[in-house]
PDB file of C-alpha atoms in Angstrom:
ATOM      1  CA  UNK P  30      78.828 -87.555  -7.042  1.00 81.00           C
ATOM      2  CA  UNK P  31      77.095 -88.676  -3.788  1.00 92.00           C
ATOM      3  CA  UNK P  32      73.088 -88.493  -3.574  1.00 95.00           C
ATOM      4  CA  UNK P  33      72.087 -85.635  -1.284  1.00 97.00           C
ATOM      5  CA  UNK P  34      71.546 -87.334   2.466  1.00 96.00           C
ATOM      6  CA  UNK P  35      68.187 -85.245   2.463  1.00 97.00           C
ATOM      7  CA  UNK P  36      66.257 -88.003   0.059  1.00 94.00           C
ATOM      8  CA  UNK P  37      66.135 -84.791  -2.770  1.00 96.00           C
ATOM      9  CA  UNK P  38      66.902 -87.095  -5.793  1.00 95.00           C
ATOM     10  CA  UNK P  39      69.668 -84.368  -6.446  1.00 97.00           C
ATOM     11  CA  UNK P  40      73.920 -84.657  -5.292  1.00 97.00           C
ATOM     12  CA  UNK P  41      75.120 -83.764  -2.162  1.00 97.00           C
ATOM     13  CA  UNK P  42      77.335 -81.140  -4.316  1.00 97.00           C
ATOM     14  CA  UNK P  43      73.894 -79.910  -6.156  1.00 97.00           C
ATOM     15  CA  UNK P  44      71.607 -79.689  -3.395  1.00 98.00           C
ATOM     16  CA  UNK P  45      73.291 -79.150   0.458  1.00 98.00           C
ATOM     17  CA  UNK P  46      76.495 -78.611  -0.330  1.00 98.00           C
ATOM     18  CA  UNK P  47      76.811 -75.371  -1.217  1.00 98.00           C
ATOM     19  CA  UNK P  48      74.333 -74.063   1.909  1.00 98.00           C
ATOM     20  CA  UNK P  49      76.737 -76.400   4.061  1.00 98.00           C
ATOM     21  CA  UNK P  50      79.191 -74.453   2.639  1.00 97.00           C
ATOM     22  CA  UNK P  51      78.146 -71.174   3.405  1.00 95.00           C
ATOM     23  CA  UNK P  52      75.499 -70.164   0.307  1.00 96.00           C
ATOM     24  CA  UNK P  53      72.251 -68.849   1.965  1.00 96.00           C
ATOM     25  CA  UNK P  54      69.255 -71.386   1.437  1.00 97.00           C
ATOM     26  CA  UNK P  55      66.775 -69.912  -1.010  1.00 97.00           C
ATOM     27  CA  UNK P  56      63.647 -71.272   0.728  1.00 98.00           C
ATOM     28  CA  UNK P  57      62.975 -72.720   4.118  1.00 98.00           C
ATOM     29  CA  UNK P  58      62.569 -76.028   2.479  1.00 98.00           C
ATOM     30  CA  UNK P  59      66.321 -75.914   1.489  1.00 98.00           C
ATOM     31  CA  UNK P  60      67.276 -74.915   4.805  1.00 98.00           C
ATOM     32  CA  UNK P  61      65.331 -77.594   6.644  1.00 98.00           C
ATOM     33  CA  UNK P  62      66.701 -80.316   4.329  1.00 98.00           C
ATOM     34  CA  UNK P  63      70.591 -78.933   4.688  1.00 98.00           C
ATOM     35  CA  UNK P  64      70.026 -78.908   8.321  1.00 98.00           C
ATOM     36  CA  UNK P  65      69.241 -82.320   8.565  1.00 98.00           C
ATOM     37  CA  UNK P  66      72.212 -83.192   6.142  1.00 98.00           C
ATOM     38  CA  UNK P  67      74.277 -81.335   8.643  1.00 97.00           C
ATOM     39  CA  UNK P  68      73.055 -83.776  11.367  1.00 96.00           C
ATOM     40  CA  UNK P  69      73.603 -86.946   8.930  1.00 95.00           C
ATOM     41  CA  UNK P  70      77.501 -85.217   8.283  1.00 95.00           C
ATOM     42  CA  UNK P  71      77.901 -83.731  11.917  1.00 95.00           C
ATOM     43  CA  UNK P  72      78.062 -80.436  10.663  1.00 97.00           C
ATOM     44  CA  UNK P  73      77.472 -78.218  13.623  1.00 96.00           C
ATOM     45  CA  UNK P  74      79.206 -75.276  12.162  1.00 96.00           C
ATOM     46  CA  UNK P  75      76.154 -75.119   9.960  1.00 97.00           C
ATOM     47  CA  UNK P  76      73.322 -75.735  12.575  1.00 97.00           C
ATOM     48  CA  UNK P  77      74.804 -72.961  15.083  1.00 96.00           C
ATOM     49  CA  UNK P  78      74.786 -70.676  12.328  1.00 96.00           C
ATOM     50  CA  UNK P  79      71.600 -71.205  10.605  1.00 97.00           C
ATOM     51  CA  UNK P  80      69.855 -71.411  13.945  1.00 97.00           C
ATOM     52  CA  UNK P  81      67.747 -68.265  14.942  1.00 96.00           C
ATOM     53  CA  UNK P  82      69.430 -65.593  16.970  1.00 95.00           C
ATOM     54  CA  UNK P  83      67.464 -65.373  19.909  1.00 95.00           C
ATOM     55  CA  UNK P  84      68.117 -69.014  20.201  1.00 93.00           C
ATOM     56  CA  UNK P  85      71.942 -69.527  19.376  1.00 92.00           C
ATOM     57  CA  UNK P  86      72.945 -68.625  23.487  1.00 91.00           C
ATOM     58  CA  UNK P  87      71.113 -72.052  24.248  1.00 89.00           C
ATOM     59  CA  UNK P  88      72.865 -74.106  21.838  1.00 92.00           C
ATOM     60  CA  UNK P  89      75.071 -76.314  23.167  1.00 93.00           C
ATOM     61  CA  UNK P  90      77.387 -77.556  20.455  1.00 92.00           C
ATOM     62  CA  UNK P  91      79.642 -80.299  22.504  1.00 91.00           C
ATOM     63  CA  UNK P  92      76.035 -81.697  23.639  1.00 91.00           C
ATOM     64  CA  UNK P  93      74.621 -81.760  20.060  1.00 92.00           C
ATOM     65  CA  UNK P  94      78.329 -83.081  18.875  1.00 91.00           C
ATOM     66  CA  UNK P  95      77.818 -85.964  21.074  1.00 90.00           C
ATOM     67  CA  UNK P  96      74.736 -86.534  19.958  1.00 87.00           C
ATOM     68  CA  UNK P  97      75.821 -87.025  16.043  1.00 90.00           C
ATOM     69  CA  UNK P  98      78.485 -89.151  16.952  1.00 89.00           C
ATOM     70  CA  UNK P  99      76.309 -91.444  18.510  1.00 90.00           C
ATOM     71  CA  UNK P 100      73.428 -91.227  16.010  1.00 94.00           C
ATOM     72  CA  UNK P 101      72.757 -92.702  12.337  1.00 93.00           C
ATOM     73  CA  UNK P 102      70.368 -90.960  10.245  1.00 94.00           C
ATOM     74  CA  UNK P 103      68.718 -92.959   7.578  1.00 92.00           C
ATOM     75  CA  UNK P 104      65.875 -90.829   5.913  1.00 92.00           C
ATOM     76  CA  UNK P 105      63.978 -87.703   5.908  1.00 96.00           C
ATOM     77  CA  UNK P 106      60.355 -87.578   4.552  1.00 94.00           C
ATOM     78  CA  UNK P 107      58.781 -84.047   3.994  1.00 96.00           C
ATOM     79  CA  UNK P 108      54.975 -83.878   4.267  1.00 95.00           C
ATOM     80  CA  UNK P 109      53.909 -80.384   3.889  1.00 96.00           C
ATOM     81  CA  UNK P 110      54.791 -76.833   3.421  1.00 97.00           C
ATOM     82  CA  UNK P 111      53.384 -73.490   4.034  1.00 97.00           C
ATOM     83  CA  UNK P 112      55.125 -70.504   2.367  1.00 98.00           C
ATOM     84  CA  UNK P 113      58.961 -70.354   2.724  1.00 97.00           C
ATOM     85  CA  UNK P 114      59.192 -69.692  -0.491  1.00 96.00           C
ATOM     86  CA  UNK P 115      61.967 -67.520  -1.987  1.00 91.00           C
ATOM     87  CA  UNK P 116      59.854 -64.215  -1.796  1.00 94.00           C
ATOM     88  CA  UNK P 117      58.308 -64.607   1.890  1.00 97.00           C
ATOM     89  CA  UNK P 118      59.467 -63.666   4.825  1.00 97.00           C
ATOM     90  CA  UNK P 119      58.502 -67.106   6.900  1.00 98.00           C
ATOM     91  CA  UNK P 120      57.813 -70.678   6.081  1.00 98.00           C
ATOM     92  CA  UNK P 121      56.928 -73.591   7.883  1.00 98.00           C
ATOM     93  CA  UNK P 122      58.047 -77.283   7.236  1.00 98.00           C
ATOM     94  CA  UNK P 123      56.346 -80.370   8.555  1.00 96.00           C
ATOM     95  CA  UNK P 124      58.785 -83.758   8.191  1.00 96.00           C
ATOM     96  CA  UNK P 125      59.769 -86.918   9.505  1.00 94.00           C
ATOM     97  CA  UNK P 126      63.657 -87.917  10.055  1.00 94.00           C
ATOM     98  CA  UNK P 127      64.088 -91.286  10.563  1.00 92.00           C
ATOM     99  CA  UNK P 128      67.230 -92.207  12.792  1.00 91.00           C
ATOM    100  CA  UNK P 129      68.997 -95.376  14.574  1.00 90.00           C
ATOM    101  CA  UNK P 130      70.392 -94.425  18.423  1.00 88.00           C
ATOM    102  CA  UNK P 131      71.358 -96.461  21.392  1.00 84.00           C
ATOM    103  CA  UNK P 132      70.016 -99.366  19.406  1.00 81.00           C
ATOM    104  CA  UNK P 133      66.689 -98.315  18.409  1.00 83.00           C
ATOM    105  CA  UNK P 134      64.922 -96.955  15.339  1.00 85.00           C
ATOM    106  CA  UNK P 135      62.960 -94.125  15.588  1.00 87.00           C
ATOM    107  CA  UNK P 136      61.719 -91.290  14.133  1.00 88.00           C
ATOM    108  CA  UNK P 137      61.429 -87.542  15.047  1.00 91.00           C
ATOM    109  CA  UNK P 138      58.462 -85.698  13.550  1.00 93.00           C
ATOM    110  CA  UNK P 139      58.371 -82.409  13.265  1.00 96.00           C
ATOM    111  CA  UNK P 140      56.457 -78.943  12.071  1.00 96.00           C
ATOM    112  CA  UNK P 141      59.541 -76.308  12.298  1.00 97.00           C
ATOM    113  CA  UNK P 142      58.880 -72.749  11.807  1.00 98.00           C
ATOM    114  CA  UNK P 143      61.486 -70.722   9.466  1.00 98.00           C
ATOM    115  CA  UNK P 144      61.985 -66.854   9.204  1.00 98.00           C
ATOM    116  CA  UNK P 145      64.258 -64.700   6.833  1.00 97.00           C
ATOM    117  CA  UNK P 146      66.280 -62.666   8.954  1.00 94.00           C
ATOM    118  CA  UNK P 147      67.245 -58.914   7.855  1.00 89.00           C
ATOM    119  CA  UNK P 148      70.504 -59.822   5.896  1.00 91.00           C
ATOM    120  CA  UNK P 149      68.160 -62.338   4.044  1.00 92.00           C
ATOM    121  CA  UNK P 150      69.003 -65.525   5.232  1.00 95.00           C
ATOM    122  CA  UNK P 151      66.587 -68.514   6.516  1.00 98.00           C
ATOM    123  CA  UNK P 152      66.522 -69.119   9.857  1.00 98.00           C
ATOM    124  CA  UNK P 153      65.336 -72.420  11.774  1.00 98.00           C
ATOM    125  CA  UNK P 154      63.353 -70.667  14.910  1.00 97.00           C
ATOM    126  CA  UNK P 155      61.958 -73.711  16.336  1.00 96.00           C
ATOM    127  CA  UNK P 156      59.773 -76.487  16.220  1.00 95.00           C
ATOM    128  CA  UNK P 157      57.058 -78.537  17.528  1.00 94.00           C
ATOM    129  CA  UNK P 158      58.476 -82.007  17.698  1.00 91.00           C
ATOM    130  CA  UNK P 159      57.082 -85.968  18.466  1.00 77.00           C
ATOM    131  CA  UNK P 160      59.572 -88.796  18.968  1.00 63.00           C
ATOM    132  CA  UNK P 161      58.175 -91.683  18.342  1.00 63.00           C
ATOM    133  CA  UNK P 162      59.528 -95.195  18.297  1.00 59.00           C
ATOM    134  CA  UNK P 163      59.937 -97.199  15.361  1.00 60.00           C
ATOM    135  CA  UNK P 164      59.586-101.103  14.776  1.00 64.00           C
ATOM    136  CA  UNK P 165      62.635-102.110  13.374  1.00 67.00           C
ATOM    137  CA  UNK P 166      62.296-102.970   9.578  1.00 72.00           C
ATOM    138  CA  UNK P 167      62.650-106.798   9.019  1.00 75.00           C
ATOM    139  CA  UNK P 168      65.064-108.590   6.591  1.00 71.00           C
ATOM    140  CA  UNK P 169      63.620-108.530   3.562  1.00 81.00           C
ATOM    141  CA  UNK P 170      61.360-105.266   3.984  1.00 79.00           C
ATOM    142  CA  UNK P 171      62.360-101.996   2.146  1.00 78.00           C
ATOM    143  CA  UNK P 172      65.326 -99.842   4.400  1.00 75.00           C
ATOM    144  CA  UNK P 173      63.915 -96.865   6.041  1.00 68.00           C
ATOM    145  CA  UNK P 174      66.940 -94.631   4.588  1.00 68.00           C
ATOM    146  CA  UNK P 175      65.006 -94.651   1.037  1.00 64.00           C
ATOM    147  CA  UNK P 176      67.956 -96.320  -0.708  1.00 71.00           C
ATOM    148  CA  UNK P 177      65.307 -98.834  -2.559  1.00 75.00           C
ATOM    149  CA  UNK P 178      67.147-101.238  -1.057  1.00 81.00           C
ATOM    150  CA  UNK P 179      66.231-103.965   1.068  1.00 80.00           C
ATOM    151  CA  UNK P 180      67.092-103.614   4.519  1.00 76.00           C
ATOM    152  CA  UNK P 181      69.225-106.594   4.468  1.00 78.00           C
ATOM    153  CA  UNK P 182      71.916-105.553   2.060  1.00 83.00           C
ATOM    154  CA  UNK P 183      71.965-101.379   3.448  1.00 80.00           C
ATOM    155  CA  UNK P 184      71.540 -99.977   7.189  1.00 75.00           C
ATOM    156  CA  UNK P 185      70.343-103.358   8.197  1.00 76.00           C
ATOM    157  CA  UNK P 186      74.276-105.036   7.441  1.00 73.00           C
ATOM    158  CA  UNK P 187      76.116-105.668  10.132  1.00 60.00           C
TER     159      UNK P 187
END
């Protein structure tokens, strides 16, 4: 059993592997946090699919392929929620995902807006995003990926 790449404290196989798989999310959260696993596993099966409708002609999955080849996520923070829950019809989750490309660390922050469609599903509908840059964790300081590790002996190994 792996620890879930969204920082849950549950498995992969108890927490985003089933909606990976193909089991509807039961609350916006769950959808927001298996869509950033996706990214971490380069899943983009599951972010075409759980991406609004109106949106999906847009998507560019070679682009967005590219991308996760050339990215390493190492942490996602969640810092608030507003409804999403499992009997509303639209949630909204505000995070940070903390990420290493090109050589730098940074960290996207985000406030993403959720709906359930009419088969029932969560959908992400989009998002109003800051990238900001992130000083690079030294030596001996705690690794941004929320291991508990020091940054040393995890992401920081070369």
């Amino acid at each position: 059993m792996h620890p879930c790449p969204c920082q849950s404290g549950q498995s992969f196989e108890a927490c985003c592997g089933p909606i990976l798989a193909g089991t509807p999310a039961p609350t916006a959260l769950a959808l927001m946090r298996s869509r950033y696993t996706a990214y971490a596993h380069g899943d983009v099966a599951h972010l075409a699919r759980t991406l609004a409708p109106e949106h999906r002609a847009g998507f560019d999955t070679a682009d967005v392929s590219v991308g996760m080849r050339e990215t390493q996520w190492l942490g996602l923070e969640i810092l608030d929620t507003e409804a999403g829950g499992a009997e509303d019809s639209s949630g909204i989750v505000e995070f940070v995902a903390r990420f290493q490309a090109q050589g730098q660390t940074r960290a996207l922050h985000e406030r993403s807006r959720f709906r359930r469609d009419t088969d029932g599903s969560w959908v992400y509908v989009d998002g109003e995003t800051a990238l900001q840059p992130v000083k690079k964790p030294g030596r001996n300081d705690p690794c941004p990926c929320g291991s508990g590790k020091k940054f040393k002996q995890c992401c920081g190994r070369t």
